[in-house]
Coordinates of N, CA and C in Angstrom, one line a residue:
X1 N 59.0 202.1 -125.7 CA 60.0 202.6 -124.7 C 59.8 201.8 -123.4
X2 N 61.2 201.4 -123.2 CA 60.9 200.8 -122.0 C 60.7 202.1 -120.6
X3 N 59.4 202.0 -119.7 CA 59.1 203.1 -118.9 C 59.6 202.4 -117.5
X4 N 59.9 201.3 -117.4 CA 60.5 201.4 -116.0 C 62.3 201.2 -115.7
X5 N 62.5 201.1 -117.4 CA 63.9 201.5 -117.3 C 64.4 202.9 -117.2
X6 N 63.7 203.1 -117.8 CA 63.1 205.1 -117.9 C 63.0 205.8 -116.8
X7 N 62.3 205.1 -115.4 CA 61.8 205.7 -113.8 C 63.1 205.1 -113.6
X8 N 64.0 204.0 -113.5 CA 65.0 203.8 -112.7 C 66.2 205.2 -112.8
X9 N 65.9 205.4 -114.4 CA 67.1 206.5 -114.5 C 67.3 207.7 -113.7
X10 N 65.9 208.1 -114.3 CA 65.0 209.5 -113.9 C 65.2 209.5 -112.0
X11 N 64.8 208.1 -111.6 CA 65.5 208.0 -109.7 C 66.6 208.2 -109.4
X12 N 67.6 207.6 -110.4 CA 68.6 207.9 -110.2 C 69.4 208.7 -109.5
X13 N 68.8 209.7 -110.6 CA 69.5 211.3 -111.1 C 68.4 212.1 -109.9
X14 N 67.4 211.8 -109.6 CA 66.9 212.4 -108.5 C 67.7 212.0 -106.9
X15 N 67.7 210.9 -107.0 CA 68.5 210.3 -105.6 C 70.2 211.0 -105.5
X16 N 70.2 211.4 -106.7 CA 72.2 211.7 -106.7 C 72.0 213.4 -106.2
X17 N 71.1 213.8 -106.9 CA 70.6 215.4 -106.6 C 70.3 215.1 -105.5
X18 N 69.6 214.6 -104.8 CA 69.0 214.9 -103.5 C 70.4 214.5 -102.2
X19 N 70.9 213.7 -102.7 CA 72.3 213.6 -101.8 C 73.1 213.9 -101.7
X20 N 73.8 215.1 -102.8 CA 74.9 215.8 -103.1 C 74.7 217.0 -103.1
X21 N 73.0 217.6 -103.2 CA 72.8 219.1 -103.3 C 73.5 219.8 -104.7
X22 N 73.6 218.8 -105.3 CA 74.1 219.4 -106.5 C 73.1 219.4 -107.5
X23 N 73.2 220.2 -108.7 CA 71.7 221.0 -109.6 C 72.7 219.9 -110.9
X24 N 73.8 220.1 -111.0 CA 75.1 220.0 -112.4 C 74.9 219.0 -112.6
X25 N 74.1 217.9 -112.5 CA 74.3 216.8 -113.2 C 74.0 216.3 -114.7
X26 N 74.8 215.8 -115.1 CA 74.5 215.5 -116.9 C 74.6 213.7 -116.8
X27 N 74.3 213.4 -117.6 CA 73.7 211.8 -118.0 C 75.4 211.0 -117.9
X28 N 76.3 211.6 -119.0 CA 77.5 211.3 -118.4 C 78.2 210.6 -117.7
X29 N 77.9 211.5 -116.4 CA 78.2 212.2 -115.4 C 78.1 211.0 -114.4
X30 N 76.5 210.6 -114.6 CA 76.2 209.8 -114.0 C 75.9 208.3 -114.1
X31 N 76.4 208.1 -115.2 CA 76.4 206.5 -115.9 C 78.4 206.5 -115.6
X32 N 78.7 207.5 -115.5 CA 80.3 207.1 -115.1 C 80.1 206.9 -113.8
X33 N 79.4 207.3 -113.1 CA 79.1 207.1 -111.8 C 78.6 205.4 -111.1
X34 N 77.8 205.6 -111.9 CA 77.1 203.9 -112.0 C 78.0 203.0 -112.5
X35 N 79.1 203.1 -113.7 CA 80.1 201.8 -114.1 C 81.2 201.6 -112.7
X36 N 81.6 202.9 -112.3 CA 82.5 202.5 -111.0 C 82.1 202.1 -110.0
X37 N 80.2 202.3 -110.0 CA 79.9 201.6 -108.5 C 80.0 200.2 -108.9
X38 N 79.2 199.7 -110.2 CA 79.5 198.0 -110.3 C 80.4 197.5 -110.6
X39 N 82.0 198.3 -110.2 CA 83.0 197.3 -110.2 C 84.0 197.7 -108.8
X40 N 84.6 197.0 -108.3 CA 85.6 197.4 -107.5 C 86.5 198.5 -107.8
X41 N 87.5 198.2 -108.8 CA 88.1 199.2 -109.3 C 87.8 198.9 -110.8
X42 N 88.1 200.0 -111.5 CA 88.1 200.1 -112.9 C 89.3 200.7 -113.6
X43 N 89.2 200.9 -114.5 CA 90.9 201.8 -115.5 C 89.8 203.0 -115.9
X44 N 90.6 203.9 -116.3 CA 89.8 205.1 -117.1 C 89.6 204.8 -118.7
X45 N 90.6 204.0 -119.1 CA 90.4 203.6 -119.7 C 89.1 202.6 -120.6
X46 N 89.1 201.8 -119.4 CA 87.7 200.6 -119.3 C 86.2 201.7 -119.5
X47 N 86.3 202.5 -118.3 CA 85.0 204.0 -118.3 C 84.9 204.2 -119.6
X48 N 86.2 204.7 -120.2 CA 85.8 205.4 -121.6 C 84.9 204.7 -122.2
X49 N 85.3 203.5 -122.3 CA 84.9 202.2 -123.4 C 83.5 201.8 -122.9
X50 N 83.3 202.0 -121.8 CA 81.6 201.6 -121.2 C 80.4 202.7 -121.7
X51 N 81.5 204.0 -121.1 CA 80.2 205.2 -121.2 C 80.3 205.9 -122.7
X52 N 80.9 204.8 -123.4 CA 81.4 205.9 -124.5 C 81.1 207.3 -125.1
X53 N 82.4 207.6 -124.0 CA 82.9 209.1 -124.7 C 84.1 209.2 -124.3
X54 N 84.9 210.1 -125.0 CA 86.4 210.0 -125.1 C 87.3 210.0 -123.7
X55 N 88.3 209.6 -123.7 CA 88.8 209.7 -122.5 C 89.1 210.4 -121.9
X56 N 89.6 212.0 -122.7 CA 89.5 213.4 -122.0 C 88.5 213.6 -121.0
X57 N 86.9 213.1 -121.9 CA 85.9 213.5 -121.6 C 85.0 213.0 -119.8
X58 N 86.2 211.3 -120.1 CA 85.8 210.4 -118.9 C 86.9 210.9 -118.0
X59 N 88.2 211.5 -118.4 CA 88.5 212.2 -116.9 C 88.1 213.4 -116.2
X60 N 87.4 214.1 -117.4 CA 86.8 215.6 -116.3 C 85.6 215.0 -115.7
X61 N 85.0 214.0 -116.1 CA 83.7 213.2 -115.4 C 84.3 212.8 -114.0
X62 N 85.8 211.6 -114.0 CA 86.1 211.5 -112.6 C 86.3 212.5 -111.8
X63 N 87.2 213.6 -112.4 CA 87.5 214.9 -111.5 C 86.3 215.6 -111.2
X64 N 85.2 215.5 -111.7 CA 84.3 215.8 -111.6 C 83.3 215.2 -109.9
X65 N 83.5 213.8 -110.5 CA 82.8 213.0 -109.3 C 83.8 213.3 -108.3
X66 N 84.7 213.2 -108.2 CA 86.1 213.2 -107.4 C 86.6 214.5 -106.4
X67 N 87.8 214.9 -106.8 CA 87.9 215.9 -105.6 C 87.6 217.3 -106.9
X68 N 87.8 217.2 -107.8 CA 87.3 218.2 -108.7 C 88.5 218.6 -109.1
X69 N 88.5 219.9 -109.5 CA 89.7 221.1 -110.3 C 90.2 222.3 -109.2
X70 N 90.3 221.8 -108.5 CA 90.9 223.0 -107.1 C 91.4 224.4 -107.7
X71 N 92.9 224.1 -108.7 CA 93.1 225.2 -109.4 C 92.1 226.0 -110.4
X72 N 91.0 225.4 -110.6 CA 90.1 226.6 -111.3 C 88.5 226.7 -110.3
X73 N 88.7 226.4 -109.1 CA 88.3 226.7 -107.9 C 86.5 225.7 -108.1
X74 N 86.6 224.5 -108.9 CA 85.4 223.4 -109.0 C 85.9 222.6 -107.6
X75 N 84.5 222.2 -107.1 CA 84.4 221.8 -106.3 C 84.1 220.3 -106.5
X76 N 84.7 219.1 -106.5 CA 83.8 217.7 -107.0 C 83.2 217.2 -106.0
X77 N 82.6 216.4 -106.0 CA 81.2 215.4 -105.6 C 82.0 214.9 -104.7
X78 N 83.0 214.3 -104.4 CA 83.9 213.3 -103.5 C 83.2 212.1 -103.4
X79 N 82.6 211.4 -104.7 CA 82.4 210.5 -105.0 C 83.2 209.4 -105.2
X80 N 84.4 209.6 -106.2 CA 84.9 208.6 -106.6 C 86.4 209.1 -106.4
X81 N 87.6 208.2 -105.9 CA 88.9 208.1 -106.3 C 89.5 208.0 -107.1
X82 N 90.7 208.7 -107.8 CA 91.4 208.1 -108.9 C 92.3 207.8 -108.1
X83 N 93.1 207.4 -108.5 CA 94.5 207.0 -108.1 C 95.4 205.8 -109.1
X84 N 96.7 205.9 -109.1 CA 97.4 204.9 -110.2 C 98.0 203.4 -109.6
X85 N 97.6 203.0 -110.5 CA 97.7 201.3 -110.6 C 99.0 201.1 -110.2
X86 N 98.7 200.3 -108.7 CA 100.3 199.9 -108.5 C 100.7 199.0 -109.0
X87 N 99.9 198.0 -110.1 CA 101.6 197.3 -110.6 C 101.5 198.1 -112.1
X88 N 100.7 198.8 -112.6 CA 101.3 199.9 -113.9 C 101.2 201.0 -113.7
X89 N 102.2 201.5 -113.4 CA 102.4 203.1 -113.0 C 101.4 204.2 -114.2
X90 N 101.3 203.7 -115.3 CA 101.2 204.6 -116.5 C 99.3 204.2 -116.4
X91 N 98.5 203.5 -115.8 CA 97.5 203.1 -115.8 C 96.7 204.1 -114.5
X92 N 95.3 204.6 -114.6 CA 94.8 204.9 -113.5 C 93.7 204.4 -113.4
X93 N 93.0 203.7 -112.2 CA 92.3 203.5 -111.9 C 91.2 203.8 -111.1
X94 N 89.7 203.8 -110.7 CA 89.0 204.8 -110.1 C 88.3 203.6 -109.1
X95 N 87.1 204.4 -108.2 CA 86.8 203.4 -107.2 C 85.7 204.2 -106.1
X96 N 85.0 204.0 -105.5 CA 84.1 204.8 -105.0 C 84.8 205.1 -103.9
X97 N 84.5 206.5 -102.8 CA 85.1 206.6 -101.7 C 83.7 206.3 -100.6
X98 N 84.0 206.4 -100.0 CA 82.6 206.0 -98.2 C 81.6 206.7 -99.2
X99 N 82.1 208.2 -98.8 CA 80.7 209.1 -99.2 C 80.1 208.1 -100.8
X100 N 81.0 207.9 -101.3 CA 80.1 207.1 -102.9 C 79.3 205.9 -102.6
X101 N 80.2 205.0 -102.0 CA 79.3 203.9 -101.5 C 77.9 204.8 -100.8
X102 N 77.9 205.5 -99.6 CA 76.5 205.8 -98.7 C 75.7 206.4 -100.3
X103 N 76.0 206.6 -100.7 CA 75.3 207.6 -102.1 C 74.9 206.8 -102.9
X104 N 75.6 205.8 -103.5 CA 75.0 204.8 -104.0 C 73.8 203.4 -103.4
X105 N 74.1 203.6 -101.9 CA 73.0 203.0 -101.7 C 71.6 203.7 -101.3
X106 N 72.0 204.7 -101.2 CA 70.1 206.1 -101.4 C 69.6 205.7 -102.8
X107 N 70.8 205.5 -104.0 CA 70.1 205.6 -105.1 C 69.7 204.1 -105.6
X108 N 70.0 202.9 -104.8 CA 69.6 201.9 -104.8 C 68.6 201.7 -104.4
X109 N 68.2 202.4 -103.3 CA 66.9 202.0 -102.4 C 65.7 202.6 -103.1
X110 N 66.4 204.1 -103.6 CA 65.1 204.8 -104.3 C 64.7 204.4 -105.8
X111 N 65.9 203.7 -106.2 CA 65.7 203.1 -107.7 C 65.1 201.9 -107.6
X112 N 65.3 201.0 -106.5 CA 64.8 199.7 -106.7 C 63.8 199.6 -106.5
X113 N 62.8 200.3 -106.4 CA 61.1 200.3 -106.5 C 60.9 199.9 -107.5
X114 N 61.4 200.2 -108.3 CA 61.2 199.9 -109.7 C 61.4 198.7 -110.2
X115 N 63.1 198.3 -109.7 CA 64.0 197.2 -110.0 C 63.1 196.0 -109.7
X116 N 63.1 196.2 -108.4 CA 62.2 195.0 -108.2 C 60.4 195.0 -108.7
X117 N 59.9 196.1 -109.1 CA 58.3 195.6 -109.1 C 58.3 194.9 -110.3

């Protein structure tokens, strides 16, 4: 088993909890989290195909990171944006917002102990 691929994760998921005050996090959750920080924008489509799991599954993950489910009163992370692709209306795309970027770099700094030893 690789163990310092193992501590990077395990930082991860501790740096995303300690920044969001949130307990709810699943593996998911947070590997969808991590494919939209390493790219500018992405499709939901593309997520699906990265974190594979279905793409129902990768939009309650955005809505999740994102502004959440207002009508059934979830609150999201305000991590990431969706919004639709202006030159294909029928496409959506995601993207980190401020708060994601500052979030993602706590979980840089606290993961890269590792990254780099």
């Amino acid at each position: 088993m690789n163990t310092k691929l193992l501590r990077i994760v395990i930082d991860s998921l501790e740096a995303l909890k300690d920044e969001t005050g949130r307990e709810d996090l699943r593996l998911p959750l947070v590997l969808t989290l991590l494919h939209v920080a390493d790219r500018k924008e992405v499709s939901h489509q593309e997520l699906s195909k990265l974190t594979r799991v279905s793409q129902s599954a990768t939009a309650k993950n955005l809505m999740t990171l994102g502004e959440g489910t207002p009508a059934k009163g979830l609150e999201g992370f305000g991590l990431v944006d969706s919004f639709e692709d202006p030159l294909e209306r029928r496409r959506k795309l995601a993207r980190l917002t401020t708060k994601g970027k500052e979030v993602m770099k706590a979980i840089e700094t606290k993961a890269g102990r590792f990254i780099n030893a």
